[in-house]
CSV table of C-alpha atoms in Angstrom, one decimal:
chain,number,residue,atom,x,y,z
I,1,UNK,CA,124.9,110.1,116.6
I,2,UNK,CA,123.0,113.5,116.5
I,3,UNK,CA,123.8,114.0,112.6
I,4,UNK,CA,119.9,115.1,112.6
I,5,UNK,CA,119.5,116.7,115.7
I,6,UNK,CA,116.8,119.3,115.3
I,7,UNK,CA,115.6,118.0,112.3
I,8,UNK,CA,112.1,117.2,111.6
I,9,UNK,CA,111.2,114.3,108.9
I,10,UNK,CA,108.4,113.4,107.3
I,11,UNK,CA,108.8,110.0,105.9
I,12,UNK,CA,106.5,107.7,103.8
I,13,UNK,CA,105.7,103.9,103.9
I,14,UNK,CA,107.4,104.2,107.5
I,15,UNK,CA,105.0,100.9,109.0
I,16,UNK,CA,107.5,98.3,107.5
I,17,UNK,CA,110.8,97.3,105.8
I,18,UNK,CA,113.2,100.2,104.9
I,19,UNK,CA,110.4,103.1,105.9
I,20,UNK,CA,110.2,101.4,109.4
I,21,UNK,CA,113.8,101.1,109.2
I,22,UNK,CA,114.6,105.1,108.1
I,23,UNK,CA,112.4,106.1,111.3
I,24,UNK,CA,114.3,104.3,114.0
I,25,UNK,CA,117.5,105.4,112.3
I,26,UNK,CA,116.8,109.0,112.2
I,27,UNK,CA,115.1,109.5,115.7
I,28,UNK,CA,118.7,107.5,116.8
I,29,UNK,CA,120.2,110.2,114.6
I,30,UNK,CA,118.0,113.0,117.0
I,31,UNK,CA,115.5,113.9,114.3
I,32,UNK,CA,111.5,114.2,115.2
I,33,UNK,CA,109.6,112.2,112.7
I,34,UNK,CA,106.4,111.7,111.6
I,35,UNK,CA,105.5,108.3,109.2
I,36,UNK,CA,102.9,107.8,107.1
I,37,UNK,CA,101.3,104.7,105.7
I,38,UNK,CA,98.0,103.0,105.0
I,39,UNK,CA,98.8,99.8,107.4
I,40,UNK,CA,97.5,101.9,110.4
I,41,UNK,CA,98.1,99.3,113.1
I,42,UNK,CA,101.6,98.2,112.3
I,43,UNK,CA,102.4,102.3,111.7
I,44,UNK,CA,100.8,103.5,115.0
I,45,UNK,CA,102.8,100.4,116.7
I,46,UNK,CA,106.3,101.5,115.3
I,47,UNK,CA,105.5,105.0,116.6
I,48,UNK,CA,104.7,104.0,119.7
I,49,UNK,CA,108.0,102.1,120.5
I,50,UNK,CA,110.5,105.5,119.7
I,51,UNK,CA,110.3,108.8,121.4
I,52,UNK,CA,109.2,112.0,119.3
I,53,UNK,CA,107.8,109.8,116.1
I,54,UNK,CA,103.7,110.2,114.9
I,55,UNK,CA,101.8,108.5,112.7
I,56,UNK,CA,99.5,109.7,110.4
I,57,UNK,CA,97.1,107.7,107.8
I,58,UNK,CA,98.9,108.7,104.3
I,59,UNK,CA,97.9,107.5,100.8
I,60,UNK,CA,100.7,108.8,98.9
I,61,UNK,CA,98.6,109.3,95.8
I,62,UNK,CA,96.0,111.5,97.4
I,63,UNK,CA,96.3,115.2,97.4
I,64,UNK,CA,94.0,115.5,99.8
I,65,UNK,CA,96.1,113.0,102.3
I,66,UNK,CA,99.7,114.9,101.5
I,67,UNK,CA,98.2,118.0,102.8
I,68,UNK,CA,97.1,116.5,105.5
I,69,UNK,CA,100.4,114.5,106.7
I,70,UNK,CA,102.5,117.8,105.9
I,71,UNK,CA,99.7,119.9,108.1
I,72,UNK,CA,100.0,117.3,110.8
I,73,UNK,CA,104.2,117.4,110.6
I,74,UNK,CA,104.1,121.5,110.8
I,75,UNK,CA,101.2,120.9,113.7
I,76,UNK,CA,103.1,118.4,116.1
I,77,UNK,CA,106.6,120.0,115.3
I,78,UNK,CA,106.5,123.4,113.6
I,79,UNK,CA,108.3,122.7,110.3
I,80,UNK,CA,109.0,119.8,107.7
I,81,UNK,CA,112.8,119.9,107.1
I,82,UNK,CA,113.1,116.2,105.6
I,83,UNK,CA,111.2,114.4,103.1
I,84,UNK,CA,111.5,110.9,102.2
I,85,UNK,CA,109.8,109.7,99.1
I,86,UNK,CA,109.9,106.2,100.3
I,87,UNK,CA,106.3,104.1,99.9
I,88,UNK,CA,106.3,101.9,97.0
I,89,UNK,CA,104.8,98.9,96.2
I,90,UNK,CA,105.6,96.1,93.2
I,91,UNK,CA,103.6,94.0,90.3
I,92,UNK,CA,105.5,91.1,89.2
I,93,UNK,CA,104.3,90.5,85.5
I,94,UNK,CA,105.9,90.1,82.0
I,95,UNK,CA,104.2,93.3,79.6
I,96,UNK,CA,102.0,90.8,78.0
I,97,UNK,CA,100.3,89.5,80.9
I,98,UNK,CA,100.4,92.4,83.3
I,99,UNK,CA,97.1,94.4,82.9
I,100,UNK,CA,96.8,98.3,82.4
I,101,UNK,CA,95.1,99.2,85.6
I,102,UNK,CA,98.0,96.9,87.5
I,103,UNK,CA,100.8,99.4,85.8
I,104,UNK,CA,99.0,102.5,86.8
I,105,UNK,CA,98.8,101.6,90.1
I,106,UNK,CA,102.4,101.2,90.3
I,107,UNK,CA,103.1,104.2,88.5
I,108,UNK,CA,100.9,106.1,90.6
I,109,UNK,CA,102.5,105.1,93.9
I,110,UNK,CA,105.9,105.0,92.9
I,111,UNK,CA,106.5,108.2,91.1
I,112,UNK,CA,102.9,110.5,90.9
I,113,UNK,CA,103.1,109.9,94.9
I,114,UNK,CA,107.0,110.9,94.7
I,115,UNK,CA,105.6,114.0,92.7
I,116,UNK,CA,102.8,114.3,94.9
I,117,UNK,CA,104.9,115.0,97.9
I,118,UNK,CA,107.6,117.0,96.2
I,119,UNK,CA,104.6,119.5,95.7
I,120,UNK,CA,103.7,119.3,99.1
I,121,UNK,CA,106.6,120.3,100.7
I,122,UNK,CA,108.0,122.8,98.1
I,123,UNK,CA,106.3,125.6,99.6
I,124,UNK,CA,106.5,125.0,103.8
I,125,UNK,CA,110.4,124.2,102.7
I,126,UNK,CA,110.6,127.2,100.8
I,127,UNK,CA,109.3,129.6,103.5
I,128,UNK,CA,111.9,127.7,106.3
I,129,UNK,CA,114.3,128.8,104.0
I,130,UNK,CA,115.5,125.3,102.6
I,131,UNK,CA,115.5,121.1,103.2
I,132,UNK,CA,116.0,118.0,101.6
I,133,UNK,CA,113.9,115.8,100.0
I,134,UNK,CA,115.1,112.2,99.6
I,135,UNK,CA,113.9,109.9,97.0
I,136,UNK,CA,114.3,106.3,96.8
I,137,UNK,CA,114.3,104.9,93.6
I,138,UNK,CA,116.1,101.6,92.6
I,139,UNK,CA,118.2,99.3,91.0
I,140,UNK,CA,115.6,98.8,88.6
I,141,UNK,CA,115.9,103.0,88.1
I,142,UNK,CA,118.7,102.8,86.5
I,143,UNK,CA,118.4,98.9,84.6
I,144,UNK,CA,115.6,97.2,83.9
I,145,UNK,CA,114.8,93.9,85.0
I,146,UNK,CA,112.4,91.7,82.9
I,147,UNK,CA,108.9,90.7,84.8
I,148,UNK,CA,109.4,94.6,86.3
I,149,UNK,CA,108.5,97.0,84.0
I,150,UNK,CA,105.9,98.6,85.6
I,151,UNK,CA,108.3,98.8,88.7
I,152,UNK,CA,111.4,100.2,86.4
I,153,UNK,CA,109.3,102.5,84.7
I,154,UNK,CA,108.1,104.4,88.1
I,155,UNK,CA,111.4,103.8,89.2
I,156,UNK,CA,113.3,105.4,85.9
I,157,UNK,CA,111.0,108.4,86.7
I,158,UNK,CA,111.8,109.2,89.5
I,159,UNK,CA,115.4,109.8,88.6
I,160,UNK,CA,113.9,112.1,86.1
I,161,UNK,CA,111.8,113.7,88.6
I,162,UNK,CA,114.2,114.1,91.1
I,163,UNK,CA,116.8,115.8,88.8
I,164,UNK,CA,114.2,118.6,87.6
I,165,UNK,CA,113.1,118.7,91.1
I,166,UNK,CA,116.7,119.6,92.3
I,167,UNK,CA,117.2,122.5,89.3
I,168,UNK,CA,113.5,124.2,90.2
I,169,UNK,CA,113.9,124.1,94.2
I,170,UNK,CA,117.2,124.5,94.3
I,171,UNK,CA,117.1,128.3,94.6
I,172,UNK,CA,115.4,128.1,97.6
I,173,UNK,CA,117.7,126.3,99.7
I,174,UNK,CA,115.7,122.1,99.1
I,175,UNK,CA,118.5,119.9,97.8
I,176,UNK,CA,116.7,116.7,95.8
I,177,UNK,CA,118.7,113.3,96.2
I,178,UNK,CA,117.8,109.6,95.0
I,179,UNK,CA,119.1,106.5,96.4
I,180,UNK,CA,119.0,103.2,94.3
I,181,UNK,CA,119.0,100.2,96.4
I,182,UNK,CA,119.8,96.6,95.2
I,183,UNK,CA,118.8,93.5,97.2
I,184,UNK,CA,117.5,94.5,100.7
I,185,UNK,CA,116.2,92.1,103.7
I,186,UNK,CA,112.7,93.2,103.2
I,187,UNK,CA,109.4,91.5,102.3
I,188,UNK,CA,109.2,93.3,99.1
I,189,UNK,CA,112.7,92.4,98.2
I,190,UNK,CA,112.4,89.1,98.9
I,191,UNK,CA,109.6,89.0,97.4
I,192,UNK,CA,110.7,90.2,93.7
I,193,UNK,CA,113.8,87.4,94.5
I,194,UNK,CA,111.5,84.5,95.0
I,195,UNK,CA,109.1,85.2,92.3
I,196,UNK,CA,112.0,86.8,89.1
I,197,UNK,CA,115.5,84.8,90.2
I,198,UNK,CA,116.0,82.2,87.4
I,199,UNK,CA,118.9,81.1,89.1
I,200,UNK,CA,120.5,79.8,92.0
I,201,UNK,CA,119.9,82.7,94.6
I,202,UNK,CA,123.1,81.8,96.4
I,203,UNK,CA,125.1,82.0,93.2
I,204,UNK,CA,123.9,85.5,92.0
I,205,UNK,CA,124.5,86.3,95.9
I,206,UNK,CA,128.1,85.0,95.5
I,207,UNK,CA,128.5,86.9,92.5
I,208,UNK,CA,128.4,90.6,93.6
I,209,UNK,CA,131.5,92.0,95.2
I,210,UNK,CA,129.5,92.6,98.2
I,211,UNK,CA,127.8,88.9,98.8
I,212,UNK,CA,124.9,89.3,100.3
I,213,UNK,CA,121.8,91.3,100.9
I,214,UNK,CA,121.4,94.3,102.9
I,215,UNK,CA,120.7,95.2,106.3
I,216,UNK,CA,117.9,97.8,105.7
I,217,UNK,CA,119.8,100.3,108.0
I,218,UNK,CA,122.3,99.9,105.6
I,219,UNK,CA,120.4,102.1,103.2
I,220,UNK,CA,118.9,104.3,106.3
I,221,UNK,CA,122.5,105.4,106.9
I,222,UNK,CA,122.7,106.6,103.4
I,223,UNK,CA,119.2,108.2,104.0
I,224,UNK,CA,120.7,110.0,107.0
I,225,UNK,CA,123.8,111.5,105.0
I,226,UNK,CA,121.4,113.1,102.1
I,227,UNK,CA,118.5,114.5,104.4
I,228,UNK,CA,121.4,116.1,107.1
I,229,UNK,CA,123.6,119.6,107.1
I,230,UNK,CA,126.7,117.1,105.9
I,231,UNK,CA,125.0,116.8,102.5
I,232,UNK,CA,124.5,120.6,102.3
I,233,UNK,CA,126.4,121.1,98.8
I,234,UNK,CA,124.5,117.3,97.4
I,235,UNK,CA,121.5,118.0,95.1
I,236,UNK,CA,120.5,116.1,91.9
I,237,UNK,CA,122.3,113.2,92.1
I,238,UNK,CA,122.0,109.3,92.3
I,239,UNK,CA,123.3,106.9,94.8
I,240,UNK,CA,123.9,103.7,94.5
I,241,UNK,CA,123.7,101.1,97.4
I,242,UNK,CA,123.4,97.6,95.5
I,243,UNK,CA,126.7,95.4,96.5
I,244,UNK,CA,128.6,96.7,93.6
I,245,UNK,CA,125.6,95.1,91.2
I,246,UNK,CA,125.9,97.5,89.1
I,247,UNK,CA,129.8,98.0,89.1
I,248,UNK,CA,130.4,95.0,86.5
I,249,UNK,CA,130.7,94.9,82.8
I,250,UNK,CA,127.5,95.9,80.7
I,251,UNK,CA,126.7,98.8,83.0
């Protein structure tokens, strides 16, 4: 414990699932933290329940809302260290069917809201003389899944994003990381299981060397690592945390 003591996060989509998740972890870990969200009642009840955590109402696609979280971050604990690109949301629907305003919305979310907060942060990070900035993409970042394209295209992106965002900010000390998770014990996970699994969801579950779905502190550990001094030589890479999904023949 204490691998982020002194460190102060700002962390996105923190009023549920893996965002709720990254919050308890990293005040456990010693960091302040500050969430964001639009589900203000579940997000001011998760800060509530741990010691030196805020919450702030945050749109990840507004401008106008990213300068505001940041502001509040540098007002309640005098810096932004961490950043984790974590909100995202998901639109089940083959191409054909899904309709154009329905993909924007994911891609503004998942990856304009990524880019959105990357912005935001470069400069306050800059002055402090570094951070890191984590980004979490997906399996479906790095293969596609059919009935997802929407959610693999923002998710593809950000890989992208992240990579150019790590060779620009490097220089100033702000290490850029992505982490990938597979299946996760979260509404949105279970979710995209219910609605896309075309087969038996205990035999795919079988299937992976790892059989069986995530704790979402599981991830938050990985989180931890990336945003903390341990990480300090870590920028512009990918990391997988999928049950060796990916691991098998054809990837």
């Amino acid at each position: 414990m204490g691998r982020l003591e002194g460190k102060v996060a700002l962390i996105t989509g923190g009023a549920r699932g893996m965002g709720k998740a990254h919050a308890r972890h990293f005040v456990a870990e010693g960091a302040r933290v500050v969430i964001g969200d639009v589900l203000d009642a579940k997000g001011e009840a998760v800060a509530a329940k741990l010691d030196g955590c805020r919450y702030v109402h945050h749109d990840v696609t507004s401008e106008d809302d990213w300068t505001a979280a940041v502001g509040a971050t540098i007002a309640a604990f005098g810096r932004v260290d961490v950043l984790v690109n974590n909100a995202g949301i998901l639109r089940h629907a083959p191409i054909a069917e899904m309709e154009p305003a329905a993909f924007r919305e994911v891609l503004e979310v998942n990856l304009v809201g990524c880019w959105l907060g990357i912005r935001a942060v470069a400069g306050p990070m800059t002055t402090a003389g570094g951070g890191s900035i984590v980004n979490i993409s997906s399996v479906e970042g790095i293969a596609g899944a059919s009935g997802l394209a929407a959610y693999s295209a923002s998710k593809f992106g950000v890989r992208g994003l992240t990579r150019s965002a790590a060779q620009e900010l490097g220089p100033a000390g702000i290490r850029v990381n992505s982490v990938h998770p597979g299946g996760v014990l979260t509404s949105m996970s279970l979710g995209a299981a219910d609605t896309l699994t075309r087969v038996d969801p205990l035999a795919f579950l079988k299937a992976l060397p790892l059989p069986r779905f995530a704790e979402p502190v599981e991830i938050s550990r990985l989180v931890a690592f990336l945003a903390s001094d341990e990480a300090s030589y870590t920028t512009g890479a990918e990391f997988l945390a999928d049950g060796g999904l990916l691991s098998g023949p054809g990837y």
